[in-house]
XYZ file of C-alpha atoms in Angstrom:
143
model
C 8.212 -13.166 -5.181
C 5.662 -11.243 -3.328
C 8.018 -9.724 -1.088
C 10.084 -7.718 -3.940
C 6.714 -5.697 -4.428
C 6.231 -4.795 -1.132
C 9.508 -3.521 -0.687
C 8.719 -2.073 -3.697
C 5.633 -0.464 -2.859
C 7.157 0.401 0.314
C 10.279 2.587 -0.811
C 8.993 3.949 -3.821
C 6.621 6.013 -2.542
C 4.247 7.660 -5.606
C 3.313 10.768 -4.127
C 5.105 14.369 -3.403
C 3.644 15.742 -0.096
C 2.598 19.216 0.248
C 1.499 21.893 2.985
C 1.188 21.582 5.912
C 2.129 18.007 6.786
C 4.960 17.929 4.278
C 7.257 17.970 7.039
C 6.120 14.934 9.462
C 5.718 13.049 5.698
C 9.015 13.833 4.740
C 10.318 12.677 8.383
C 8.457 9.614 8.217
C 9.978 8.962 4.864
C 13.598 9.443 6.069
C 12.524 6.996 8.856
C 10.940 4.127 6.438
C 14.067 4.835 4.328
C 16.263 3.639 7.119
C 14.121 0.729 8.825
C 12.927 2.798 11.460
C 9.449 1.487 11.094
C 7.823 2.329 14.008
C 9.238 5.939 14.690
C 8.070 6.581 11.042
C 4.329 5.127 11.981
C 4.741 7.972 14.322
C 5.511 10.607 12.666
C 3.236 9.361 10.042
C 0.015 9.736 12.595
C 1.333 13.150 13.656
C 1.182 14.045 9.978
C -2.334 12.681 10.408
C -3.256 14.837 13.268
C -2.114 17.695 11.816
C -4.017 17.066 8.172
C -6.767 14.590 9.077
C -7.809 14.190 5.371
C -4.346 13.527 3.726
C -4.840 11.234 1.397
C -0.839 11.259 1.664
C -0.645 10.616 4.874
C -2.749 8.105 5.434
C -1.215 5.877 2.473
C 2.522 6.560 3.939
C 0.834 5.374 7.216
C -0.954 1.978 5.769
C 2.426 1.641 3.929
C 4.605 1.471 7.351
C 2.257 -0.969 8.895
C 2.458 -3.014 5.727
C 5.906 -2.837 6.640
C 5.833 -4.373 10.316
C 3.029 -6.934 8.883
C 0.270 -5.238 10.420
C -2.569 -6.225 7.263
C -5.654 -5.890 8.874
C -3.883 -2.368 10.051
C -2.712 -1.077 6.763
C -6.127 -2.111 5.408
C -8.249 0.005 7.178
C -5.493 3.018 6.292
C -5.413 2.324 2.854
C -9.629 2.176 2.483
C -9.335 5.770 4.576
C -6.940 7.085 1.972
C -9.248 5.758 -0.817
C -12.329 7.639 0.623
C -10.406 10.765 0.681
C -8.675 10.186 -2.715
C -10.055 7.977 -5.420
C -7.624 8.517 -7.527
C -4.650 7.378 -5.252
C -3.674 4.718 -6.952
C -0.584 3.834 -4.202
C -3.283 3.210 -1.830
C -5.099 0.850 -4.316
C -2.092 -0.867 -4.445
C -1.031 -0.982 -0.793
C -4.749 -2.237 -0.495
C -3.626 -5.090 -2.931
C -0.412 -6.035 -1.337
C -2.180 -6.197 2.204
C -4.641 -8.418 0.829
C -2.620 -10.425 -0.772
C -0.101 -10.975 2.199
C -3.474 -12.196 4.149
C -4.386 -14.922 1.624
C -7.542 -12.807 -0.203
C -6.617 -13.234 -3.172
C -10.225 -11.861 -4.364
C -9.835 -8.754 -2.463
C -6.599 -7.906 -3.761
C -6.888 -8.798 -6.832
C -10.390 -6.758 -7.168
C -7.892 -4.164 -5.480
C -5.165 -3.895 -7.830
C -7.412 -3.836 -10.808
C -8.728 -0.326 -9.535
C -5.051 0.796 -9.048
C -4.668 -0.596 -12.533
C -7.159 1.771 -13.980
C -5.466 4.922 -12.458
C -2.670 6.352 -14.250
C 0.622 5.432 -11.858
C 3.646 4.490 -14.527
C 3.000 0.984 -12.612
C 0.723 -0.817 -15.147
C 3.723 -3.629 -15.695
C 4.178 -4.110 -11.759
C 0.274 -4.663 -11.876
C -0.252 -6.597 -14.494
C 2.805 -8.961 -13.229
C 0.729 -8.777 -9.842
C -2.584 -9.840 -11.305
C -1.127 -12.281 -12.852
C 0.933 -13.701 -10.251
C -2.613 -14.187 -8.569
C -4.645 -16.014 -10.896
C -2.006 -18.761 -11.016
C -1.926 -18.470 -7.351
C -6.511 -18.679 -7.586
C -5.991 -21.227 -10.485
C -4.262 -23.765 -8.508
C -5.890 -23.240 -5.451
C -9.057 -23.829 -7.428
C -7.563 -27.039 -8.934
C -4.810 -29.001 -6.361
Protein backbone atom coordinates (compact mmCIF):
# COMPACT_ATOMS: atom_id res chain seq x y z
CA UNK A 1 0.00 0.00 0.00
CA UNK A 2 1.41 3.16 -1.29
CA UNK A 3 -0.09 5.21 1.24
CA UNK A 4 1.84 3.50 4.37
CA UNK A 5 5.09 5.03 2.71
CA UNK A 6 3.98 8.29 2.42
CA UNK A 7 2.91 8.54 5.79
CA UNK A 8 5.99 7.10 6.26
CA UNK A 9 8.07 9.40 4.47
CA UNK A 10 6.01 12.05 5.84
CA UNK A 11 6.52 11.57 9.76
CA UNK A 12 9.79 10.21 9.76
CA UNK A 13 11.54 12.94 8.76
CA UNK A 14 15.57 11.95 8.02
CA UNK A 15 17.16 15.06 8.76
CA UNK A 16 18.16 17.16 12.12
CA UNK A 17 17.83 20.92 11.27
CA UNK A 18 20.37 23.34 12.24
CA UNK A 19 21.03 27.26 12.46
CA UNK A 20 19.28 29.52 11.70
CA UNK A 21 16.00 28.05 10.45
CA UNK A 22 16.02 25.30 13.05
CA UNK A 23 13.29 26.98 14.68
CA UNK A 24 10.49 27.55 11.81
CA UNK A 25 11.68 23.60 10.88
CA UNK A 26 11.11 22.45 14.16
CA UNK A 27 7.59 24.43 14.21
CA UNK A 28 6.64 23.09 11.02
CA UNK A 29 7.43 19.67 12.31
CA UNK A 30 5.24 20.01 15.45
CA UNK A 31 2.57 21.18 12.92
CA UNK A 32 2.94 18.07 10.32
CA UNK A 33 3.07 15.99 13.55
CA UNK A 34 -0.42 17.05 14.41
CA UNK A 35 -2.22 17.36 10.86
CA UNK A 36 -1.84 20.89 10.69
CA UNK A 37 -0.74 20.73 7.12
CA UNK A 38 -1.10 23.93 5.89
CA UNK A 39 0.11 26.09 8.95
CA UNK A 40 3.24 23.80 8.73
CA UNK A 41 3.61 24.68 4.72
CA UNK A 42 3.86 28.00 6.34
CA UNK A 43 6.14 27.92 8.60
CA UNK A 44 8.01 25.69 6.33
CA UNK A 45 8.35 28.73 3.56
CA UNK A 46 9.26 31.12 6.38
CA UNK A 47 12.07 28.69 7.16
CA UNK A 48 12.68 29.15 3.44
CA UNK A 49 12.85 32.84 3.52
CA UNK A 50 14.97 32.95 6.18
CA UNK A 51 17.64 30.15 4.67
CA UNK A 52 16.89 30.20 0.93
CA UNK A 53 19.32 27.26 0.27
CA UNK A 54 18.14 24.73 2.98
CA UNK A 55 18.27 21.74 1.59
CA UNK A 56 16.15 20.99 4.91
CA UNK A 57 13.76 23.17 4.36
CA UNK A 58 12.87 22.77 1.18
CA UNK A 59 12.41 18.80 1.59
CA UNK A 60 10.14 19.44 4.91
CA UNK A 61 8.29 21.84 2.49
CA UNK A 62 7.85 19.27 -0.68
CA UNK A 63 7.03 16.78 2.16
CA UNK A 64 3.84 18.90 3.50
CA UNK A 65 2.54 19.39 0.05
CA UNK A 66 2.98 15.69 -0.53
CA UNK A 67 0.85 15.67 2.33
CA UNK A 68 -2.25 17.81 1.02
CA UNK A 69 -1.66 15.95 -2.54
CA UNK A 70 -0.11 18.78 -4.09
CA UNK A 71 2.52 16.40 -6.63
CA UNK A 72 3.32 18.63 -9.20
CA UNK A 73 4.01 21.06 -5.96
CA UNK A 74 6.18 18.83 -3.91
CA UNK A 75 8.01 18.02 -7.16
CA UNK A 76 9.38 21.11 -7.98
CA UNK A 77 10.46 21.36 -3.96
CA UNK A 78 11.99 18.20 -3.88
CA UNK A 79 14.21 18.85 -7.43
CA UNK A 80 15.14 22.42 -5.47
CA UNK A 81 16.32 20.46 -2.47
CA UNK A 82 18.25 18.06 -4.80
CA UNK A 83 20.14 20.99 -6.51
CA UNK A 84 21.15 22.27 -3.22
CA UNK A 85 21.91 18.80 -1.71
CA UNK A 86 22.76 15.77 -3.74
CA UNK A 87 23.14 13.78 -1.19
CA UNK A 88 19.60 14.26 0.41
CA UNK A 89 18.40 11.21 -0.02
CA UNK A 90 14.69 12.18 1.76
CA UNK A 91 14.24 14.40 -1.09
CA UNK A 92 15.09 11.57 -3.60
CA UNK A 93 12.57 9.80 -2.01
CA UNK A 94 9.83 12.41 -1.60
CA UNK A 95 10.70 12.87 -5.41
CA UNK A 96 9.74 9.09 -5.75
CA UNK A 97 6.60 9.07 -3.76
CA UNK A 98 5.30 12.26 -5.72
CA UNK A 99 5.91 10.55 -8.82
CA UNK A 100 4.55 7.68 -8.04
CA UNK A 101 1.21 9.15 -6.58
CA UNK A 102 0.96 10.87 -10.27
CA UNK A 103 1.14 7.59 -12.22
CA UNK A 104 5.14 8.04 -13.49
CA UNK A 105 6.14 5.20 -12.62
CA UNK A 106 9.51 5.87 -14.75
CA UNK A 107 10.19 8.99 -12.95
CA UNK A 108 9.89 7.62 -9.65
CA UNK A 109 11.26 4.74 -10.03
CA UNK A 110 14.50 6.43 -11.80
CA UNK A 111 13.94 8.59 -8.51
CA UNK A 112 14.13 6.18 -5.83
CA UNK A 113 17.03 4.37 -7.33
CA UNK A 114 19.19 7.62 -6.67
CA UNK A 115 17.80 7.73 -3.05
CA UNK A 116 18.76 4.08 -3.09
CA UNK A 117 22.36 4.81 -3.72
CA UNK A 118 22.65 7.33 -0.78
CA UNK A 119 23.22 5.99 2.53
CA UNK A 120 19.60 6.61 4.50
CA UNK A 121 19.06 3.21 6.81
CA UNK A 122 16.01 3.00 4.16
CA UNK A 123 17.47 0.54 1.58
CA UNK A 124 14.50 -2.16 2.61
CA UNK A 125 11.66 0.63 2.29
CA UNK A 126 13.31 1.19 -1.25
CA UNK A 127 13.86 -1.84 -2.44
CA UNK A 128 10.09 -2.85 -1.32
CA UNK A 129 9.26 0.47 -3.33
CA UNK A 130 11.07 -0.47 -6.50
CA UNK A 131 9.69 -3.40 -6.43
CA UNK A 132 6.24 -2.58 -5.78
CA UNK A 133 6.70 -0.63 -9.19
CA UNK A 134 7.90 -3.00 -11.61
CA UNK A 135 4.90 -5.23 -10.88
CA UNK A 136 2.90 -2.15 -11.07
CA UNK A 137 5.18 -1.33 -14.98
CA UNK A 138 4.98 -5.17 -15.60
CA UNK A 139 1.34 -5.39 -15.75
CA UNK A 140 0.70 -2.25 -17.17
CA UNK A 141 3.05 -3.39 -19.90
CA UNK A 142 1.13 -6.70 -20.23
CA UNK A 143 -3.00 -6.38 -19.29
Amino acid sequence: NMNRYTLAFILAWMFIPVGSVADAIGEGDRLSAAGEWEEAIAAYQKAISEEPDSSVALTRLGGAMLARQRYSDSIGYFQEAISRDASNHGAFIGLGISYLHMGRYDLSRAALQEARKLPSGKQDDIDRMLAWIDRKMAGDRHP
